[in-house]
mmCIF file of N, CA and C in Angstrom:
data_model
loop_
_atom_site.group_PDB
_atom_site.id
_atom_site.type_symbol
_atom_site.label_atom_id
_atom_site.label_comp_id
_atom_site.label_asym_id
_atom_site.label_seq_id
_atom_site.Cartn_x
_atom_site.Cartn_y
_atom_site.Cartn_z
ATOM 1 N N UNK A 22 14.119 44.316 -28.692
ATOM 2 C CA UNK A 22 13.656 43.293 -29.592
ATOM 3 C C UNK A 22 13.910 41.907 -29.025
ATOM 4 N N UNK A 23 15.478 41.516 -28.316
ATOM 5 C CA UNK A 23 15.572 40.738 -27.613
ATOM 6 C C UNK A 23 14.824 39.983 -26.900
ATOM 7 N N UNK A 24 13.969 41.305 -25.872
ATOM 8 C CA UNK A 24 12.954 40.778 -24.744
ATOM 9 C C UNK A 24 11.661 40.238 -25.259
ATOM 10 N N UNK A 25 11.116 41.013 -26.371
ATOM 11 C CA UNK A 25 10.061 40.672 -26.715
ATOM 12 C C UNK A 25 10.298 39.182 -27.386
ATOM 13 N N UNK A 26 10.942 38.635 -28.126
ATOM 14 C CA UNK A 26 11.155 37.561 -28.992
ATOM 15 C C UNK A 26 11.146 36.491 -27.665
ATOM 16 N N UNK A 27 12.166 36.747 -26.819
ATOM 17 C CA UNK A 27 12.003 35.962 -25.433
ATOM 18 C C UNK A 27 10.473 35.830 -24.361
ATOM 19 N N UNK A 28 9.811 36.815 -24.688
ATOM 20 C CA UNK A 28 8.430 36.499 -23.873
ATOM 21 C C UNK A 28 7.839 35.594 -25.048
ATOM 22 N N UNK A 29 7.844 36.036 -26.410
ATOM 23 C CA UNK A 29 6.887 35.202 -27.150
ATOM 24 C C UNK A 29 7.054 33.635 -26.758
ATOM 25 N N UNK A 30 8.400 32.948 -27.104
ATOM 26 C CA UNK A 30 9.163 32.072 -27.046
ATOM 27 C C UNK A 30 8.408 31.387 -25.333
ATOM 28 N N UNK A 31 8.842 32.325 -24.236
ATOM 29 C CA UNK A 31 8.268 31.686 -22.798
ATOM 30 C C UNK A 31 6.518 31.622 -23.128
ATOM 31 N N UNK A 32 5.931 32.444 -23.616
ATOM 32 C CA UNK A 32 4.621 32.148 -23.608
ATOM 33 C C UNK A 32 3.914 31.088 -24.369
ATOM 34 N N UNK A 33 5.246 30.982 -25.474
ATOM 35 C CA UNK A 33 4.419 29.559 -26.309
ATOM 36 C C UNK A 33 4.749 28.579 -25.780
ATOM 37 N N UNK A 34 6.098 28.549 -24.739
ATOM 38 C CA UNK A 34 5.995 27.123 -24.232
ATOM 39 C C UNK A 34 5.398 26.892 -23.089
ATOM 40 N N UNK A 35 4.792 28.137 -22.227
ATOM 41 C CA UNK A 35 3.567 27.881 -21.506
ATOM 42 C C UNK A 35 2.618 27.410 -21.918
ATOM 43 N N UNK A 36 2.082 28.253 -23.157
ATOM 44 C CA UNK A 36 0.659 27.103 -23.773
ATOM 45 C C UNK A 36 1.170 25.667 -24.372
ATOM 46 N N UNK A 37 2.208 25.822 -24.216
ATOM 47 C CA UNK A 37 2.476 24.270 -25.350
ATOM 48 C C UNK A 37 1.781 23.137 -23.727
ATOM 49 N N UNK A 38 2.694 23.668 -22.900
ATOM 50 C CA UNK A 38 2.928 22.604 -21.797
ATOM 51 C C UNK A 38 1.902 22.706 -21.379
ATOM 52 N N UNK A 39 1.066 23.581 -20.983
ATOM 53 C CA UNK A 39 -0.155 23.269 -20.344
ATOM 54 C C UNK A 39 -1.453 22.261 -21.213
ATOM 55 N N UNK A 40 -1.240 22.401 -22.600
ATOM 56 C CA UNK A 40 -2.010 21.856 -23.084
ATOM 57 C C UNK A 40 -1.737 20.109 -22.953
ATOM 58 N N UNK A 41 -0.698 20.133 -22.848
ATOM 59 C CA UNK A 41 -0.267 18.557 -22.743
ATOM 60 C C UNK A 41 -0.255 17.870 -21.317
ATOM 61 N N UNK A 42 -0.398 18.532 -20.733
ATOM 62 C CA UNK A 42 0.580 17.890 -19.120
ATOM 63 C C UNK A 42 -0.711 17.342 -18.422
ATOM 64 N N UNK A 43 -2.256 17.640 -18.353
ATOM 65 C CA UNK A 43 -3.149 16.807 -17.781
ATOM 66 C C UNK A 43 -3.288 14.973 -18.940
ATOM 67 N N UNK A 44 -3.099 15.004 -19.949
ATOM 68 C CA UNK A 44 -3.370 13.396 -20.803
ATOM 69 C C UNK A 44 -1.297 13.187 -20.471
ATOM 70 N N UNK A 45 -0.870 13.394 -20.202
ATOM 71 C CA UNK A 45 0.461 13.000 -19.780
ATOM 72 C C UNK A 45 0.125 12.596 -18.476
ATOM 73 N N UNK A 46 -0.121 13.602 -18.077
ATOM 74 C CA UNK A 46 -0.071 12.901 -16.218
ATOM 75 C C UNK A 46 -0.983 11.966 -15.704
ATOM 76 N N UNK A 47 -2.258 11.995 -16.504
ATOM 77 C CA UNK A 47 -3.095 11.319 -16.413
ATOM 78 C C UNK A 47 -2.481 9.595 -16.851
ATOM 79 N N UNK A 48 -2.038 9.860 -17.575
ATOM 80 C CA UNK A 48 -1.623 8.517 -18.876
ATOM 81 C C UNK A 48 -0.431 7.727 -17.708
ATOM 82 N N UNK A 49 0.585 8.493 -17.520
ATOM 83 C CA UNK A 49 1.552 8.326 -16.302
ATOM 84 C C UNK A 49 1.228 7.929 -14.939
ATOM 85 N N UNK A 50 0.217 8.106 -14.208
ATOM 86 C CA UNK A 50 -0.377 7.435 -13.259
ATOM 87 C C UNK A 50 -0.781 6.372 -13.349
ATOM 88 N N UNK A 51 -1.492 6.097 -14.509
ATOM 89 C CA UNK A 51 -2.463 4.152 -15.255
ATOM 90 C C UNK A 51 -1.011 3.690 -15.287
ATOM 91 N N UNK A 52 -0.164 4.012 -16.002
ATOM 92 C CA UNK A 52 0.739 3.312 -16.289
ATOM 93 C C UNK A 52 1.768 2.933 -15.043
ATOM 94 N N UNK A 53 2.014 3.629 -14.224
ATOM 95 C CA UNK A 53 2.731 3.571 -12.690
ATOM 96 C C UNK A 53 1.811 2.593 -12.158
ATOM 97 N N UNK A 54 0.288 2.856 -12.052
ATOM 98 C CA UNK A 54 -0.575 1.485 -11.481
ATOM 99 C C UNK A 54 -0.085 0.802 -11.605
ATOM 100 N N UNK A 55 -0.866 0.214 -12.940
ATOM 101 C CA UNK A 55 -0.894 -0.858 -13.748
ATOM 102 C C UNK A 55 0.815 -1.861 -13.447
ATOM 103 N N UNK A 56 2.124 -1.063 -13.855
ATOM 104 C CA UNK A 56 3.355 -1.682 -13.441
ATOM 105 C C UNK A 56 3.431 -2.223 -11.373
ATOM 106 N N UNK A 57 2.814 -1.200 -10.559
ATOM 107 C CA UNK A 57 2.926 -1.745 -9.647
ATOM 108 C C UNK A 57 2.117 -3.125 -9.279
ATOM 109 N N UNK A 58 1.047 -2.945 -9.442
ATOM 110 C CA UNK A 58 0.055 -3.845 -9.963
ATOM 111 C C UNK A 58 0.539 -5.266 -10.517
ATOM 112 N N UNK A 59 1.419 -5.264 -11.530
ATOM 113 C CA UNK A 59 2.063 -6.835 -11.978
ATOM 114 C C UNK A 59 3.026 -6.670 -10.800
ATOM 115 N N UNK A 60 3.871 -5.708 -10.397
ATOM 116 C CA UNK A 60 4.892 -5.775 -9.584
ATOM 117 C C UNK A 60 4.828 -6.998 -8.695
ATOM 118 N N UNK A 61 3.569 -6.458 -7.749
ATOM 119 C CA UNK A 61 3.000 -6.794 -6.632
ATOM 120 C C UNK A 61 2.822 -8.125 -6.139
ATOM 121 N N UNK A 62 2.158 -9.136 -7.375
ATOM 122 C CA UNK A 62 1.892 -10.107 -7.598
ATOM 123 C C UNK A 62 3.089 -11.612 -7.806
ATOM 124 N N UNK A 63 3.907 -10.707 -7.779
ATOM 125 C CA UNK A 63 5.486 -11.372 -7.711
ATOM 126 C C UNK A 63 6.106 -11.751 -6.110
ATOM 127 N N UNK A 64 5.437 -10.562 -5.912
ATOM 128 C CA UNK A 64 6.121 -10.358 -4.104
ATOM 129 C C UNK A 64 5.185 -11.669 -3.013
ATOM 130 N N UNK A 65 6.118 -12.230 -2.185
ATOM 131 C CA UNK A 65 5.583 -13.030 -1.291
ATOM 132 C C UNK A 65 4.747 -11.603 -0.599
ATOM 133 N N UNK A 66 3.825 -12.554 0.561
ATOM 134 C CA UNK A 66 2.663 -11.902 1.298
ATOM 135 C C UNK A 66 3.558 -11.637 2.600
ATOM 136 N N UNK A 67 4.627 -11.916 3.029
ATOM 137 C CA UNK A 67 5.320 -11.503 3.943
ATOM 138 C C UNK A 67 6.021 -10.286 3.818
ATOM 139 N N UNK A 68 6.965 -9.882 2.932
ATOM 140 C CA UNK A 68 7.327 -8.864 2.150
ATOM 141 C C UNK A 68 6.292 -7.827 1.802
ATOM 142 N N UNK A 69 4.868 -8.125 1.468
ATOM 143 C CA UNK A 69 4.019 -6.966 1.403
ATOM 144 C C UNK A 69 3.869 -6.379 2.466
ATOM 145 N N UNK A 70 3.559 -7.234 3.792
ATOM 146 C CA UNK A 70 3.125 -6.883 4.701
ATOM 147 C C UNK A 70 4.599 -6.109 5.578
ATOM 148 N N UNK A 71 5.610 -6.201 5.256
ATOM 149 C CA UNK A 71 6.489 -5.761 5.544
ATOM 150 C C UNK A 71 6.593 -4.252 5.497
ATOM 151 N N UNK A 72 6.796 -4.317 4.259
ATOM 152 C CA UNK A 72 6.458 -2.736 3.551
ATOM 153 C C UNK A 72 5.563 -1.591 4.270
ATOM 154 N N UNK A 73 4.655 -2.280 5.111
ATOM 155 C CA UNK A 73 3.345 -1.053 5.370
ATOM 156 C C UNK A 73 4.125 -0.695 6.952
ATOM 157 N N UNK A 74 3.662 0.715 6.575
ATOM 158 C CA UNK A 74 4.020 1.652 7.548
ATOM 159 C C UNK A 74 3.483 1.280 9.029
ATOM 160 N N UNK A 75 5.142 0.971 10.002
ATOM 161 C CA UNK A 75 4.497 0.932 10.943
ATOM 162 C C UNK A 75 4.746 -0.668 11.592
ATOM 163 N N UNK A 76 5.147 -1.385 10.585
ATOM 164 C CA UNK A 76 5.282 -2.957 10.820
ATOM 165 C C UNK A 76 6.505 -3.336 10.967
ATOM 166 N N UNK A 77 6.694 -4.070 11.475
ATOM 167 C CA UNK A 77 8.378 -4.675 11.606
ATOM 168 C C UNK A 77 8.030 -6.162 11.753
ATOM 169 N N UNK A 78 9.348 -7.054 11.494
ATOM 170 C CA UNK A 78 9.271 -8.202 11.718
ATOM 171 C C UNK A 78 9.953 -8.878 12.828
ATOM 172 N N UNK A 79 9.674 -9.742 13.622
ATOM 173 C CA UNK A 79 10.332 -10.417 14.859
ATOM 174 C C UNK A 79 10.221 -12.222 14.465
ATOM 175 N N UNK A 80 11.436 -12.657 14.357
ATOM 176 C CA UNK A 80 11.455 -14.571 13.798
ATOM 177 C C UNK A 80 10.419 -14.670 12.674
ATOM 178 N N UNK A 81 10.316 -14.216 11.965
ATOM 179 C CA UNK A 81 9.588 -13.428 10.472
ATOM 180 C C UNK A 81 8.182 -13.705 10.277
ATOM 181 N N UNK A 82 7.746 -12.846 11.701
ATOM 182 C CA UNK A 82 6.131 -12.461 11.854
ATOM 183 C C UNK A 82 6.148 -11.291 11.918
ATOM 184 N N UNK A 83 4.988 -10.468 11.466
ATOM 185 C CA UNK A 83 4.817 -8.919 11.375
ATOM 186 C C UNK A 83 4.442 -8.621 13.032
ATOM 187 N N UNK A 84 4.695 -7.788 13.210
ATOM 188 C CA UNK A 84 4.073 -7.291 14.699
ATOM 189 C C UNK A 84 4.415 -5.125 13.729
ATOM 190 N N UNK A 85 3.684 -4.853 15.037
ATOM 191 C CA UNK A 85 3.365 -2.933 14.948
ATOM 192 C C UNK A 85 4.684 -2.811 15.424
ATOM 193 N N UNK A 86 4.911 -1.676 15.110
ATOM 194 C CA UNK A 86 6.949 -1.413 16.213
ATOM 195 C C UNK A 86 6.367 -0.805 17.560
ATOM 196 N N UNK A 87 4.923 0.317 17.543
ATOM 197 C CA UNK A 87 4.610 0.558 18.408
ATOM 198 C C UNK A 87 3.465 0.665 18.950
ATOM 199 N N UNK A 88 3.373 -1.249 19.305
ATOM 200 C CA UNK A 88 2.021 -1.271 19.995
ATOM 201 C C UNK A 88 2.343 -1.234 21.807
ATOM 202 N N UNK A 89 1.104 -1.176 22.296
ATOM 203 C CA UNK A 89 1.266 -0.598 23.953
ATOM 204 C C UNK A 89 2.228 -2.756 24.222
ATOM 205 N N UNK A 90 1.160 -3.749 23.989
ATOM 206 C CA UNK A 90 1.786 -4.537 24.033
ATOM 207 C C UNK A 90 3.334 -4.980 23.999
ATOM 208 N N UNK A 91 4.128 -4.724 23.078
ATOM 209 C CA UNK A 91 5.474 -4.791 22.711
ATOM 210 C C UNK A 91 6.181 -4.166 23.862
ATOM 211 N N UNK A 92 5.843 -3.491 24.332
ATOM 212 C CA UNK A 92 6.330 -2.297 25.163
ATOM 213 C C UNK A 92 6.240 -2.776 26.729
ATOM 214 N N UNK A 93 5.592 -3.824 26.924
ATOM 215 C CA UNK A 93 5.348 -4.731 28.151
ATOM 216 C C UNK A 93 5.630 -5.969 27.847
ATOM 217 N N UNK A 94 6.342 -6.349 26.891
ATOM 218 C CA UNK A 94 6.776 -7.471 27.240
ATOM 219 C C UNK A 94 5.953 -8.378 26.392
ATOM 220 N N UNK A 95 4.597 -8.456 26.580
ATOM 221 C CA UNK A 95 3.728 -9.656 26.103
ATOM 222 C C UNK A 95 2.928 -9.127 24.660
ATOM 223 N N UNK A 96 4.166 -8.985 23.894
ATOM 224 C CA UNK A 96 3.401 -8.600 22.365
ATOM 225 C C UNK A 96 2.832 -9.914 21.422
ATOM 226 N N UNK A 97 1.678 -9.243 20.670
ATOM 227 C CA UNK A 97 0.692 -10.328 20.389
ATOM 228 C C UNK A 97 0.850 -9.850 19.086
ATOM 229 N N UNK A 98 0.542 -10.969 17.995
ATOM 230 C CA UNK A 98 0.301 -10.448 16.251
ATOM 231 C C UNK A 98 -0.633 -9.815 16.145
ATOM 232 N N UNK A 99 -0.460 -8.984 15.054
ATOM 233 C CA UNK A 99 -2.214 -8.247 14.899
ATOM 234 C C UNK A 99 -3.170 -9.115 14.594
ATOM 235 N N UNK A 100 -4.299 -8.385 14.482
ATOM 236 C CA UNK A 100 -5.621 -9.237 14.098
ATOM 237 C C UNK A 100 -5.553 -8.976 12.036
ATOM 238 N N UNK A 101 -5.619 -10.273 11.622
ATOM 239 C CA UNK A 101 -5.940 -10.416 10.453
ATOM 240 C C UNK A 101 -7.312 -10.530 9.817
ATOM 241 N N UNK A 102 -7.446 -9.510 9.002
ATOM 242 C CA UNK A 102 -8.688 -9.358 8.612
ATOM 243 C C UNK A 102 -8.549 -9.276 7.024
ATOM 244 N N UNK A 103 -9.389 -10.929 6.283
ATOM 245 C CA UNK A 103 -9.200 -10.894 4.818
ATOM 246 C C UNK A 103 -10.781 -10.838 4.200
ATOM 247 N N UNK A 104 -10.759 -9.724 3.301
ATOM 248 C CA UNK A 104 -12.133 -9.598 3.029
ATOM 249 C C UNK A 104 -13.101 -9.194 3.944
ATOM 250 N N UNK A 105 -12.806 -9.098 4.918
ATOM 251 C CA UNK A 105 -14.038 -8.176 5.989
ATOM 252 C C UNK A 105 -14.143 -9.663 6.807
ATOM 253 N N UNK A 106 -13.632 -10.246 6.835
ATOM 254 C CA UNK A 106 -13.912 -11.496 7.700
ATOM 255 C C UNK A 106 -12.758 -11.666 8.253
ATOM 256 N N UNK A 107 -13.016 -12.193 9.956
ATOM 257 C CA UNK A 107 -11.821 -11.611 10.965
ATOM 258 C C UNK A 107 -11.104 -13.063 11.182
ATOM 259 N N UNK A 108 -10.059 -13.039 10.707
ATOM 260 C CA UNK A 108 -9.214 -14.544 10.498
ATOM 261 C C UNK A 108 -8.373 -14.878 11.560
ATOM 262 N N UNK A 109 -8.347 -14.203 12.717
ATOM 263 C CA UNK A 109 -7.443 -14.516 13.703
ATOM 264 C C UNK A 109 -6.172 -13.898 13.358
ATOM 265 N N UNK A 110 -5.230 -13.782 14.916
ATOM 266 C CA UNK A 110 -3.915 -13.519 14.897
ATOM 267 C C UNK A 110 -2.449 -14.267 14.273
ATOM 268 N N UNK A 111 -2.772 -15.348 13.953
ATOM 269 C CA UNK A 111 -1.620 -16.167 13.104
ATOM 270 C C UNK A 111 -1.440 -15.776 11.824
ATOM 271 N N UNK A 112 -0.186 -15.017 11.560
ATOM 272 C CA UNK A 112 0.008 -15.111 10.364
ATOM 273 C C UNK A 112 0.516 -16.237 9.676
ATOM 274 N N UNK A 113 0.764 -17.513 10.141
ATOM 275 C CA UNK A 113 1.369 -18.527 9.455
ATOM 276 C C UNK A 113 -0.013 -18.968 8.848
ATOM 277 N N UNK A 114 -0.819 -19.052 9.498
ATOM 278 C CA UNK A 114 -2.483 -19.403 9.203
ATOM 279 C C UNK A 114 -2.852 -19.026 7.973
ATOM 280 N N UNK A 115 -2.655 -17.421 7.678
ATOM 281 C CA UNK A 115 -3.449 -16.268 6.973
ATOM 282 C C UNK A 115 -2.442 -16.750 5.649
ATOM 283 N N UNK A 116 -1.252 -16.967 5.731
ATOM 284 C CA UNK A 116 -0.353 -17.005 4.827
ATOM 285 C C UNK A 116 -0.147 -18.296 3.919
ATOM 286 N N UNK A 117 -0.869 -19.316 4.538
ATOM 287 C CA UNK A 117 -1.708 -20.549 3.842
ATOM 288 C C UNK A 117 -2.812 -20.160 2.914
ATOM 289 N N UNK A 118 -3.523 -19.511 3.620
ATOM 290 C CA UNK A 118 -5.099 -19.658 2.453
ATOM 291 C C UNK A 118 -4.668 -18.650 1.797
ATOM 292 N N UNK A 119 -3.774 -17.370 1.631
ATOM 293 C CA UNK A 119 -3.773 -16.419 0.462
ATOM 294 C C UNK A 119 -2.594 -16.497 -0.198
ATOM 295 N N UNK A 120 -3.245 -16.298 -1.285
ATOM 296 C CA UNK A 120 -2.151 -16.259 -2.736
ATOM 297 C C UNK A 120 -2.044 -14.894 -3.521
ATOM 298 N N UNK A 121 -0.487 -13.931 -2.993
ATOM 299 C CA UNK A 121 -0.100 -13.062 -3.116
ATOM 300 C C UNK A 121 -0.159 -12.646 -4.243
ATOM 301 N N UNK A 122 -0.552 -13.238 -5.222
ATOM 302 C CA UNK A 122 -0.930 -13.109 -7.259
ATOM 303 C C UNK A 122 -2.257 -12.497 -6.509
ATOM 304 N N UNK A 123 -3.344 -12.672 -5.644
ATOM 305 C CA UNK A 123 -4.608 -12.254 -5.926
ATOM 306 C C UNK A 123 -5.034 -10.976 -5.034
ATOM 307 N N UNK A 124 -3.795 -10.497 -4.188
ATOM 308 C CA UNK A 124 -4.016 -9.548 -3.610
ATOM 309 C C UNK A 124 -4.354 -8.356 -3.804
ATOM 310 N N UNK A 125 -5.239 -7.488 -3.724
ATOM 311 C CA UNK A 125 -6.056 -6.307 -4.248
ATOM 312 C C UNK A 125 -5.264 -5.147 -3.288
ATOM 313 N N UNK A 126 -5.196 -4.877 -2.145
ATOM 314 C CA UNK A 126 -4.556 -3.931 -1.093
ATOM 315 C C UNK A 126 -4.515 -4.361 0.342
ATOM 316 N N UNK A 127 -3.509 -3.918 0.470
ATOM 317 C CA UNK A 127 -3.388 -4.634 2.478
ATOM 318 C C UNK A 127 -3.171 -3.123 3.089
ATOM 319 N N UNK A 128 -3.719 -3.050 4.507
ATOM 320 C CA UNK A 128 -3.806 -2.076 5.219
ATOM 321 C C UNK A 128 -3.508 -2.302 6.624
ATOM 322 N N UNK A 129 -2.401 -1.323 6.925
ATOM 323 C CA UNK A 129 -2.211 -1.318 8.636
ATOM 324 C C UNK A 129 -3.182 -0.486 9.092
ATOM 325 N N UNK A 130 -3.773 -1.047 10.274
ATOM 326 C CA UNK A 130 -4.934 -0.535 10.787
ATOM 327 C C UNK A 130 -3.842 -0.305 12.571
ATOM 328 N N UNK A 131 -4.262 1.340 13.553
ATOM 329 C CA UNK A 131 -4.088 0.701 14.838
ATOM 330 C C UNK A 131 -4.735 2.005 15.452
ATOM 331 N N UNK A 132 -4.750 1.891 16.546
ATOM 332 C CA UNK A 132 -5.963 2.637 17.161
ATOM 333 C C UNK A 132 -6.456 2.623 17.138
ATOM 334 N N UNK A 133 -7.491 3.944 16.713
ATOM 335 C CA UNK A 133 -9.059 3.805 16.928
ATOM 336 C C UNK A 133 -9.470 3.569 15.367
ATOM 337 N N UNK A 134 -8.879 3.436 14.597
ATOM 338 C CA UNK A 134 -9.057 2.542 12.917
ATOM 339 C C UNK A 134 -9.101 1.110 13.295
ATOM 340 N N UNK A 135 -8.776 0.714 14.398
ATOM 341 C CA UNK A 135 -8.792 -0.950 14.685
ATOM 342 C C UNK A 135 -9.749 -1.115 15.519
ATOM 343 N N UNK A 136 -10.172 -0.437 16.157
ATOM 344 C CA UNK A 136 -11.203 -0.505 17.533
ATOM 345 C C UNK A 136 -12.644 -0.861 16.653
ATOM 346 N N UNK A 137 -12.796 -0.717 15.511
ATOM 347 C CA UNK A 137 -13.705 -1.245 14.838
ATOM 348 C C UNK A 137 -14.283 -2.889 14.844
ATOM 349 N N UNK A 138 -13.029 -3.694 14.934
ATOM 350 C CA UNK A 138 -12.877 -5.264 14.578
ATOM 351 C C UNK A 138 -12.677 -5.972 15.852
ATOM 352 N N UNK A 139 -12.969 -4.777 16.733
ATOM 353 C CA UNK A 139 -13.405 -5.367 18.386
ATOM 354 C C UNK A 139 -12.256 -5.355 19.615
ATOM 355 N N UNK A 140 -12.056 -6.203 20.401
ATOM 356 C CA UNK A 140 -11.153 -6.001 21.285
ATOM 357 C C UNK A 140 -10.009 -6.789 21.445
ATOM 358 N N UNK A 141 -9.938 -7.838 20.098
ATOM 359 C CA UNK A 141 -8.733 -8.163 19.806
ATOM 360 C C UNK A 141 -7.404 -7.692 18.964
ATOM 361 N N UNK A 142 -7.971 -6.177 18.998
ATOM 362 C CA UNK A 142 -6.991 -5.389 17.767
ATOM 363 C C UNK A 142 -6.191 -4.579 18.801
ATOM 364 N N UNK A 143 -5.709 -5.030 20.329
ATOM 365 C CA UNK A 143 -4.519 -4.230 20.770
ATOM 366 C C UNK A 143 -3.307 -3.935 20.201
ATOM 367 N N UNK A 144 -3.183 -5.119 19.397
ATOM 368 C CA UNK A 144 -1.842 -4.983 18.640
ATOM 369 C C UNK A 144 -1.790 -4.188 17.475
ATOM 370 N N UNK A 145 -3.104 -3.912 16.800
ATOM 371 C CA UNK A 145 -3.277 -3.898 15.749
ATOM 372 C C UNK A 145 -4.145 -4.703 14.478
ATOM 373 N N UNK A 146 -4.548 -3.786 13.127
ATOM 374 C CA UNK A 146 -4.878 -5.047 12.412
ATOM 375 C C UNK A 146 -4.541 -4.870 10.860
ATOM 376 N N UNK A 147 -3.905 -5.692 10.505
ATOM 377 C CA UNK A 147 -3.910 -6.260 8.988
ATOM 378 C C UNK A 147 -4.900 -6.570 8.070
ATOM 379 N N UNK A 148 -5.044 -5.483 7.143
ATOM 380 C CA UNK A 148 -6.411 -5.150 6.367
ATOM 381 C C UNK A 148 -6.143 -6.036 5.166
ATOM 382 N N UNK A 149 -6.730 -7.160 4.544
ATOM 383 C CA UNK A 149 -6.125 -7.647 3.608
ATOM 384 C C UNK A 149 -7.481 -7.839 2.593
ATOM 385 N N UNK A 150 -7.318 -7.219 1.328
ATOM 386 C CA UNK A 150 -8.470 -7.744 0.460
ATOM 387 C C UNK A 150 -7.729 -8.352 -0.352
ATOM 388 N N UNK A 151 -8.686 -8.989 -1.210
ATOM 389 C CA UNK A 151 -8.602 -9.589 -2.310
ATOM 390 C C UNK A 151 -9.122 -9.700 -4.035
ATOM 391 N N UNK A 152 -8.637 -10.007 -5.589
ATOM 392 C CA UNK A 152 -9.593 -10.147 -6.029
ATOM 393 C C UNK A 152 -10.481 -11.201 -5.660
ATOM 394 N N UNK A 153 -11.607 -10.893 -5.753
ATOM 395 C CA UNK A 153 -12.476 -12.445 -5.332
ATOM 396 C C UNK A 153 -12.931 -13.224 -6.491
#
């Protein structure tokens, strides 16, 4: 009698949970956005760019940790690219005209994901959109 009372018990809280757990998880993701989302907008544009996989900072410019450059001596900033328009290698430059409140997603680009934006992306490139 034991066992049976115990399967009923496991089987209703299988249907309980399954019925709930897609508008939970669903609901829990908007809401994880949405908080990173204001997060984000707080954070300087140096610190974002920090964060992405793959970047390090040197006298507090982003460079790749492992571009072929660095590795010879004559390492160069990546190529900055805001909105699909190719802004040059200065990040002191890039870090003037954008305002980290309007940033939509930034992306480390290197290899052949950079070989796209031509032959100044040895170092790499910094994908930066915006809201517009």
């Amino acid at each position: 009698m034991k066992n049976l009372a115990f399967i009923f018990s496991l089987t209703f809280v299988l249907i309980l949970g399954s019925c709930s757990s897609n508008k939970t998880t669903a609901y829990n993701k908007n809401l994880s956005k949405e908080i990173t989302e204001k997060n984000n907008k707080t954070i300087p544009l140096l610190d974002r760019v920090r964060r992405l996989p793959g970047i390090t900072l040197r006298g507090g410019i982003p460079y790749f940790m492992k571009s072929a450059n660095q590795i010879s001596g004559t390492a160069t900033e990546p190529l900055y690219v805001l909105n699909g328009f190719i802004m040059g290698n200065s990040f002191k430059s890039l870090n003037q005209l954008v305002d980290s409140a309007t940033i939509k997603s930034i992306d480390a680009l290197s290899g052949s994901e950079a070989a796209s934006y031509g032959s100044r992306t040895a170092s790499g490139v910094i994908k930066i959109t915006t809201y517009q």
